Coordinates of C-alpha atoms and ligand atoms in Angstrom, one line a residue:
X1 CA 9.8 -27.2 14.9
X2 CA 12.7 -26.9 16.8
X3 CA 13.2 -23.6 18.1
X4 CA 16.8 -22.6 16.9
X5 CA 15.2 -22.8 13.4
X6 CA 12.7 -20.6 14.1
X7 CA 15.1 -18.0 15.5
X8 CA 18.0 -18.6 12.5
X9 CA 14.8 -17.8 10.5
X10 CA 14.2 -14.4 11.9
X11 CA 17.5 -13.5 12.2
X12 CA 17.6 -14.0 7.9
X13 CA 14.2 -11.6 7.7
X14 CA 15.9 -9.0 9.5
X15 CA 19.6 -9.4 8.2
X16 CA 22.2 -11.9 9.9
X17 CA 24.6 -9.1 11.1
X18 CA 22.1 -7.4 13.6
X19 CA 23.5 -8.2 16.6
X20 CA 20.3 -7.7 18.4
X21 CA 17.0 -8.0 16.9
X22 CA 14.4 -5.9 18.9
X23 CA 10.7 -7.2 19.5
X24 CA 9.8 -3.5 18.3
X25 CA 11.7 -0.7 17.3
X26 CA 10.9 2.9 16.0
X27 CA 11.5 4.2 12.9
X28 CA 12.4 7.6 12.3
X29 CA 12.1 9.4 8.5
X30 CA 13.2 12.5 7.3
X31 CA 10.3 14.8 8.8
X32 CA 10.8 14.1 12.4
X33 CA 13.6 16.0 13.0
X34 CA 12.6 18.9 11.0
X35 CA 9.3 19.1 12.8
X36 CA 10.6 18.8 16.0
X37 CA 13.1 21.4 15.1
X38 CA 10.5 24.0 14.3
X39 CA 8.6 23.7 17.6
X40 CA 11.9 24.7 19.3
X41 CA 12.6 27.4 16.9
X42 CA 8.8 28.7 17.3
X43 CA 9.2 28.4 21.3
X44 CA 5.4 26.5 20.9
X45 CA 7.2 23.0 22.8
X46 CA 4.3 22.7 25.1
X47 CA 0.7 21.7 25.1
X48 CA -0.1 25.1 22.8
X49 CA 1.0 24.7 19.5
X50 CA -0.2 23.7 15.7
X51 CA 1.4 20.4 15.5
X52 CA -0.8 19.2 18.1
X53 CA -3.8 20.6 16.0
X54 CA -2.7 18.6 13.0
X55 CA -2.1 15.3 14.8
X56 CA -5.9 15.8 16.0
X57 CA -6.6 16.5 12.4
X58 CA -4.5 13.7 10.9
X59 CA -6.3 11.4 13.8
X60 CA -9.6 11.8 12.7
X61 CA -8.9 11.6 8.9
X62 CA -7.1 8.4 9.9
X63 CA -9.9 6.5 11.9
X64 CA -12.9 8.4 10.7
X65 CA -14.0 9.6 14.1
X66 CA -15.5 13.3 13.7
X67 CA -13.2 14.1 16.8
X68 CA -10.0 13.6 18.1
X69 CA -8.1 14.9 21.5
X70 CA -4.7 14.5 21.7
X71 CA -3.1 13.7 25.6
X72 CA 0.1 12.9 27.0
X73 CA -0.1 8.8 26.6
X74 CA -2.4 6.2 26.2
X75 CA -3.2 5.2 29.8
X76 CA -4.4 9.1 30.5
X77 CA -6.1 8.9 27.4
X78 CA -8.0 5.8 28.5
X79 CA -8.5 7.4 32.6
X80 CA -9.9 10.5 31.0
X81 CA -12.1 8.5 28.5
X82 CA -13.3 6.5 31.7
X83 CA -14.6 9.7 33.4
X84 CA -16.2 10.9 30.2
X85 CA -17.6 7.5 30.1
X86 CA -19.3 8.2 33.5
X87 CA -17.4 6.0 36.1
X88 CA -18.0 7.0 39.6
X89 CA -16.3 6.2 42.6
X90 CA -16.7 2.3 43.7
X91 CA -18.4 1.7 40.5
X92 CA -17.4 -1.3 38.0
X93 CA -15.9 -1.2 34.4
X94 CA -16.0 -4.7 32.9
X95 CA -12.3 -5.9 31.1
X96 CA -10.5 -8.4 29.9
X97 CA -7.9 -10.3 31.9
X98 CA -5.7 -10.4 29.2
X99 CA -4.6 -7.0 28.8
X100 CA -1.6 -4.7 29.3
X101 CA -1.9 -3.4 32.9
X102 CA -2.5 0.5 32.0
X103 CA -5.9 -0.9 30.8
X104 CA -7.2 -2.0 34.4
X105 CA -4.9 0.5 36.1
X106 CA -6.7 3.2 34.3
X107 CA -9.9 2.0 35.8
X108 CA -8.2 2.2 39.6
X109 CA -7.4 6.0 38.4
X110 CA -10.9 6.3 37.7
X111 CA -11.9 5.0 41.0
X112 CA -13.4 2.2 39.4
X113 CA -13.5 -1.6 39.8
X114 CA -12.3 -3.9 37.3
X115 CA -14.5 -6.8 36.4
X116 CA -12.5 -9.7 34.0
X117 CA -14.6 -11.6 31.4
X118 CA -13.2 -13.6 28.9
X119 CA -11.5 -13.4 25.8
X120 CA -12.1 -15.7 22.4
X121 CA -9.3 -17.9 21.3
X122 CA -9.4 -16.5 17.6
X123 CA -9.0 -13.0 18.7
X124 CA -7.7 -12.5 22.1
X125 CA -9.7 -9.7 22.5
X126 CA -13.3 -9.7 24.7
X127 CA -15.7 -12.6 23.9
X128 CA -19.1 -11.6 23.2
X129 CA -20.2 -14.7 24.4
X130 CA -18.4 -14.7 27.8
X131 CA -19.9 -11.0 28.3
X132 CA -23.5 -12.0 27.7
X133 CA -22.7 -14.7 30.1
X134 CA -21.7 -12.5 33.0
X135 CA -24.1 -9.8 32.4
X136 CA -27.3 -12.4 32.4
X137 CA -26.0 -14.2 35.6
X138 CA -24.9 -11.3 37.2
X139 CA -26.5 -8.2 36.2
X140 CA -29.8 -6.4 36.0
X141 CA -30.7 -3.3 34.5
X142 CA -32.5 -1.3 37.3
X143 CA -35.9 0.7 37.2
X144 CA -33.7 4.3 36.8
X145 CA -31.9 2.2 33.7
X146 CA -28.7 1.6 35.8
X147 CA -26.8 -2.0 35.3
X148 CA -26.3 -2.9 38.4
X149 CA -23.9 -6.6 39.7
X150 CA -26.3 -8.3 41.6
X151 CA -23.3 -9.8 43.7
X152 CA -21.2 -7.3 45.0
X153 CA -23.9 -4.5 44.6
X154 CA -22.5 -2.2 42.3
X155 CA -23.5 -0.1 39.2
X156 CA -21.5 -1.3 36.0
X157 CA -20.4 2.0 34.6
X158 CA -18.2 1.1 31.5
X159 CA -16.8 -1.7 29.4
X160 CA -13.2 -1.9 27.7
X161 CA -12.4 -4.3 25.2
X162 CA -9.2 -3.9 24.2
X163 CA -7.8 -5.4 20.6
X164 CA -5.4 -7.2 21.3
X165 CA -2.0 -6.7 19.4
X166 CA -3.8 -5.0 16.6
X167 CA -6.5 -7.8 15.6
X168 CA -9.6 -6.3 16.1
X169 CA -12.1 -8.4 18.9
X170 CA -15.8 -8.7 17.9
X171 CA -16.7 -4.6 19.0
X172 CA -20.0 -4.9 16.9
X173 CA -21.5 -7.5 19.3
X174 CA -19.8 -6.0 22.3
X175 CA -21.7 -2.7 21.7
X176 CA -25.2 -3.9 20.9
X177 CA -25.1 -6.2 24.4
X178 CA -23.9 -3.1 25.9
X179 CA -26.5 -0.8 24.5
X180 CA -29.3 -3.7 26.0
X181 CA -27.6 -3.2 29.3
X182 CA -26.9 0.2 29.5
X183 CA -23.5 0.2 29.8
X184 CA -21.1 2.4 27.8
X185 CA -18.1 1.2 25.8
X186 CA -14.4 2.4 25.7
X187 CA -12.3 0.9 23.0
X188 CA -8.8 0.3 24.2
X189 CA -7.4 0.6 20.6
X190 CA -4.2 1.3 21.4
X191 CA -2.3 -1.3 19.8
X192 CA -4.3 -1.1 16.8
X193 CA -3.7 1.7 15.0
X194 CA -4.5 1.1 11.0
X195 CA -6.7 -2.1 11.8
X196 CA -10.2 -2.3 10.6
X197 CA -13.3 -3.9 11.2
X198 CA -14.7 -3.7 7.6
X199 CA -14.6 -0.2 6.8
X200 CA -14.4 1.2 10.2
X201 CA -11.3 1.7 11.4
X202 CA -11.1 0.5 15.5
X203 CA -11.8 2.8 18.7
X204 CA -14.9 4.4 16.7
X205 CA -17.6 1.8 17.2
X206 CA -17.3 2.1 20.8
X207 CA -18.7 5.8 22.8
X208 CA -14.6 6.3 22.7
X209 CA -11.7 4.8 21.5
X210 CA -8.3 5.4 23.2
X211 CA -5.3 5.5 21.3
X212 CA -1.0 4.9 22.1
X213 CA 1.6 6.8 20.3
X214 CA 4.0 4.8 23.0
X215 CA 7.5 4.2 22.1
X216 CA 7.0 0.4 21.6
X217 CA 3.6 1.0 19.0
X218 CA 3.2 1.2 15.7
X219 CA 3.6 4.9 15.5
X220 CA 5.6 6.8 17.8
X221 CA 5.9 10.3 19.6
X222 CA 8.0 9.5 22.3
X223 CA 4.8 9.2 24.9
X224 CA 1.6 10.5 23.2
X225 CA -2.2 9.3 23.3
X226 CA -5.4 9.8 21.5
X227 CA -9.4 10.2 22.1
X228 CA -11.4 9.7 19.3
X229 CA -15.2 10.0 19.3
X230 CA -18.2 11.3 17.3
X231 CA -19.8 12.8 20.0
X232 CA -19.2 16.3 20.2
X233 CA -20.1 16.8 24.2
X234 CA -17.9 14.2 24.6
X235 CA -15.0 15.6 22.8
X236 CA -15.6 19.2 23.8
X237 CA -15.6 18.2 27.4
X238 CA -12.0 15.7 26.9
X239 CA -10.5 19.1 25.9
X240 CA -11.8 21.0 28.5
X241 CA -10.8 18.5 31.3
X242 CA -7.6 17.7 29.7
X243 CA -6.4 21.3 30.0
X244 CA -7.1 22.0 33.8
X245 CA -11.0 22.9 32.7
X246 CA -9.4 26.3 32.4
X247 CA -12.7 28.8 31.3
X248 CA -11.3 30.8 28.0
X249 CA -10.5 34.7 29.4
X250 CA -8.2 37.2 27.8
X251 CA -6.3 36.9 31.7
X252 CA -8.4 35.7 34.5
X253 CA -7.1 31.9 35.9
X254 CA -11.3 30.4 36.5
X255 CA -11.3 26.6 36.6
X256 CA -14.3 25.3 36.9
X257 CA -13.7 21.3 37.4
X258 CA -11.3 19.0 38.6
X259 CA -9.5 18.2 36.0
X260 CA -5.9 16.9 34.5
X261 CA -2.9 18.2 33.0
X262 CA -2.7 15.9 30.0
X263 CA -2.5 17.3 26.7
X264 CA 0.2 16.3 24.1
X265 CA 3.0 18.5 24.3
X266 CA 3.5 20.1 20.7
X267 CA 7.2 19.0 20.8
X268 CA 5.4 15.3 21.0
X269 CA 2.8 16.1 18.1
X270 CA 5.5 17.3 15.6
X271 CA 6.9 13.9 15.9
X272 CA 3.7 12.1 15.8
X273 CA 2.8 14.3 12.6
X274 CA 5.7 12.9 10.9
X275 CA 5.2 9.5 11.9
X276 CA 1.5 9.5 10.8
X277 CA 2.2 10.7 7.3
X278 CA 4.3 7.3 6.9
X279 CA 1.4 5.7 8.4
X280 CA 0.6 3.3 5.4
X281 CA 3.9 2.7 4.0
X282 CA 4.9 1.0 7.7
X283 CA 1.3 -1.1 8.1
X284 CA 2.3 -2.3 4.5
X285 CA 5.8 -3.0 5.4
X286 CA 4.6 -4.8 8.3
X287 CA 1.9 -6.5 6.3
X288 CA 4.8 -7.8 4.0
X289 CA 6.5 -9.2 7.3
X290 CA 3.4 -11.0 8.4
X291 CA 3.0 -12.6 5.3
X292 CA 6.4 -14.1 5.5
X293 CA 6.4 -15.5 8.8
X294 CA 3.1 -17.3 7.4
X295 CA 4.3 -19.3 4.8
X296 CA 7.6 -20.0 7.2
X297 CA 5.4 -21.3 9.9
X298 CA 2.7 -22.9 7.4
X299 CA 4.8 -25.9 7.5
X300 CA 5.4 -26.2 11.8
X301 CA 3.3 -27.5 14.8
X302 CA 3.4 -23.5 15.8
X303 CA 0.6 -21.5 14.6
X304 CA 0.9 -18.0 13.4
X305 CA -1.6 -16.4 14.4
X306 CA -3.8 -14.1 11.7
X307 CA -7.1 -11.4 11.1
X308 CA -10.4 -13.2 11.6
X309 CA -12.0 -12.6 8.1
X310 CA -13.9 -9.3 7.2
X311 CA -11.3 -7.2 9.3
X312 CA -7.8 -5.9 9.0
X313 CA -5.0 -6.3 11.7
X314 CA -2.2 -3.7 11.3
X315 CA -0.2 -6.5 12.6
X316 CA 1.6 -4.5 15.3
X317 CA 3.5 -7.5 17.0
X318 CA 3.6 -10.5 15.1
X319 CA 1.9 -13.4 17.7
X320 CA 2.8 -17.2 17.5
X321 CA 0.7 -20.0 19.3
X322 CA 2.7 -22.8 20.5
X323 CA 1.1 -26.6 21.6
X324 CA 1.7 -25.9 25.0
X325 CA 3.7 -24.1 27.7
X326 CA 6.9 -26.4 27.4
X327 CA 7.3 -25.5 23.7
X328 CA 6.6 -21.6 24.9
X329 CA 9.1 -21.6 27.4
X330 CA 11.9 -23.2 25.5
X331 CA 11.4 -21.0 22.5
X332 CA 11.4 -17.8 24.7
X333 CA 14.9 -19.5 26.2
X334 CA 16.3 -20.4 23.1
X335 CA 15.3 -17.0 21.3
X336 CA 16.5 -15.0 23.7
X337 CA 20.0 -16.3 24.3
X338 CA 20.1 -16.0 20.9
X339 CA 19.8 -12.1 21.0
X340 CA 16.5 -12.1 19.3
X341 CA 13.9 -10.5 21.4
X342 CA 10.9 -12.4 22.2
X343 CA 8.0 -11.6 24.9
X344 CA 5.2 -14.2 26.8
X345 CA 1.5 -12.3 26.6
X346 CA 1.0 -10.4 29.4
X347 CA 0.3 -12.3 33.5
X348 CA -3.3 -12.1 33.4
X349 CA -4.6 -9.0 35.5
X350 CA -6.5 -11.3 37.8
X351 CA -3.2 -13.0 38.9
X352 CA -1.8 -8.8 40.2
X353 CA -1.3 -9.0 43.6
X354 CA -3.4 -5.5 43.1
X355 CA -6.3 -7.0 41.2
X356 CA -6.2 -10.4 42.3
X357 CA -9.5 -9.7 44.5
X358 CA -11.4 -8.9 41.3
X359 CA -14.3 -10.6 40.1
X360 CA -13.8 -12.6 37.2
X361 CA -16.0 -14.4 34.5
X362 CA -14.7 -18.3 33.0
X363 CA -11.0 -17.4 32.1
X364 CA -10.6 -20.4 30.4
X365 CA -9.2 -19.0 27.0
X366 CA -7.6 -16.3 28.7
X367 CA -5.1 -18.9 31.0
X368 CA -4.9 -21.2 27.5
X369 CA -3.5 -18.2 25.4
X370 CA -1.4 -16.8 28.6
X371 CA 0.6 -20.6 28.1
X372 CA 1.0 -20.7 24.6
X373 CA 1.5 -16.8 23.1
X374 CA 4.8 -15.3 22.1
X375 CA 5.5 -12.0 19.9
X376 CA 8.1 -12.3 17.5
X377 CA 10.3 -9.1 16.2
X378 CA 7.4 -7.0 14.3
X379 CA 9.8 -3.8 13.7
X380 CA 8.9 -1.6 10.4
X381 CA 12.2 -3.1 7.9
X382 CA 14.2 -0.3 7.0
X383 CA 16.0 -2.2 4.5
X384 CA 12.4 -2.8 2.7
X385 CA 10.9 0.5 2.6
X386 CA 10.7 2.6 -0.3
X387 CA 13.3 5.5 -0.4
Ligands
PLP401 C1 0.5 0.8 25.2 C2 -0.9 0.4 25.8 C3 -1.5 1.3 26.7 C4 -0.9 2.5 27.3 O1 -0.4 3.4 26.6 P1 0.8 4.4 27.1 O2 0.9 5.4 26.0 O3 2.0 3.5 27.2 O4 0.4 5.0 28.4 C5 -2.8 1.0 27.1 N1 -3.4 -0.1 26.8 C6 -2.8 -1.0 26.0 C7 -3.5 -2.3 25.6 C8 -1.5 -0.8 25.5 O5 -0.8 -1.7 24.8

């Protein structure tokens, strides 16, 4: 299909006299401001406050985790998940090439290593299969129960999948391999906000699940993150290191850890409060969207790329696969001159000049997807939601 079709076409979904179409824009109701407005009338802008108590509430009545910690964005959310998680110093946390780059920078802040496996073609997220392949070639689990990488020597602390643009990867498999080999998974959910995997929403099959309230994602707060976990230790401790492991006294400053500055400021979680609350009208709007690119592109060489069967994608950013990286290019040309935004997947992490030394698995569906992958505009319609 020739590619100033394709872009005429989205220009109609979105209306013809946008003159720019975004690949992702926020959408703002009538709570936001009101909310926001009251943290600055209560003086509670900062990381004490009752909005950030109700976005940790809404959280885990969202993805049915029994515990949720709000931070300041996703990539602390993910570095303090990776020290809950365990990872040392020099140790290795097993990842996907194919990722955004706060997933294996977080594992650098960690003072980790990242290790790159492959992804599956039908969910660009971690392949089940390419992870049992690296850990049986590779890795042994050692007599103190350790997994240790017989090749460079070090413990495997961690793995993080990560579900790519909101289509949930295979976590169940992910986690019973892991549990063989000791290793603990961290869900890197967060594109995937309102995707499920049956009845289990994603980032809660995993130890932790890490999610984005980024400007760019589904739902925004401006910057915001999220741990969820059932784990109580775990979640009791992600407080307490996320607010300087300050020990509760009427006016003594004890410490007793290392820890971060990285809670959500309340100013942030008033806006992520109203934003959740229209949660489900914007997956369905989005949903709507998806289904009409499908029937458009039903009829092309270019695939539109859908949920694997018994899970839900919230269909953050809508993802097309084209024959090869010709037909990529010259749609990412055409639809950009044409002021309709469009984005290539990610460089994989293993071609970073910073993680280019890493030690990878087969990337062989990893550097086919990296070719052929574009997003397409995925912004909530405002035109199409219900007033
Ligand atoms: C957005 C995103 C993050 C980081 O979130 P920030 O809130 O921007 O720090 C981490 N991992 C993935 C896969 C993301 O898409």
């Amino acid at each position: 299909m020739e590619a100033k079709k394709i872009v005429d076409f989205i220009r109609g979904t979105f209306g013809e006299n946008e003159a720019f179409i975004p690949l992702h824009a926020p959408y703002f109701g009538r709570n936001e401001k009101k909310y926001v407005l009251d943290t600055i009338d209560s003086t509670f802008v900062s990381s004490v406050g009752s909005y950030v108590n109700r976005f940790e509430e809404m959280m885990t009545e969202i993805t049915g985790a029994e515990f949720a910690i709000a931070t300041v964005n996703g990539t602390t959310a993910l570095h303090l998940a990776l020290v809950l998680a365990g990872v040392k110093h020099g140790e290795e946390v097993i990842t996907q090439p194919l990722t955004f780059v706060a997933t294996a920078n977080a594992i650098s802040h960690a003072g980790g290593v990242p290790v790159f496996v492959d992804v599956d073609r039908n969910t660009m997220g971690m392949s089940p299969l390419a992870l049992e392949q690296f850990l049986e070639t590779n890795c042994i689990v050692s007599d103190k129960g350790e997994c240790i990488n017989r090749i460079s020597g070090r413990r495997i602390a961690a793995c993080l999948p990560m579900h790519t643009f909101g289509f949930p990867l295979e976590i169940k498999d992910i986690v019973n391999l892991c549990r063989k080999y000791n290793i603990v998974v961290v869900e890197d959910a967060a594109e995937s906000l309102g995707s499920y995997i049956g009845d289990s929403h994603t980032g809660i099959l995993g130890e932790i699940g890490v999610f984005s309230f980024n400007g760019n994602k589904t739902v925004t707060c401006g910057g915001g993150g999220a741990i969820v976990t059932n784990n109580k230790a775990i979640a009791q401790r992600a407080k307490h290191l996320s607010t300087t492991a300050k020990v509760p006294h009427a006016w003594e400053f004890v410490h007793d850890d290392v820890a971060f500055n990285y809670r959500m400021p309340n100013l942030n979680a008033a806006l992520a409060c109203a934003q959740l609350e229209q949660l489900g009208e914007f997956l369905e709007n989005k949903r709507n969207l998806a289904h009409i690119y499908k029937s458009f592109f039903e009829k092309s060489d270019i695939v539109f790329f859908e949920e694997k069967e018994g899970t839900k994608a919230n269909y953050w950013l809508n993802t097309l696969i084209f024959k090869d990286k010709a037909a990529q290019l010259d749609f990412l040309e055409t639809s950009n001159a044409g002021k309709v935004m469009t984005r290539p997947i990610w460089r994989l992490m293993n071609k970073l000049p910073m993680y280019s030394h890493c030690m990878t698995g087969d990337l062989t569906n990893a550097l086919w997807l990296e070719e052929r992958v574009v997003n397409i505009p995925s912004s909530v319609r405002k035109n199409k939601l219900k007033k």
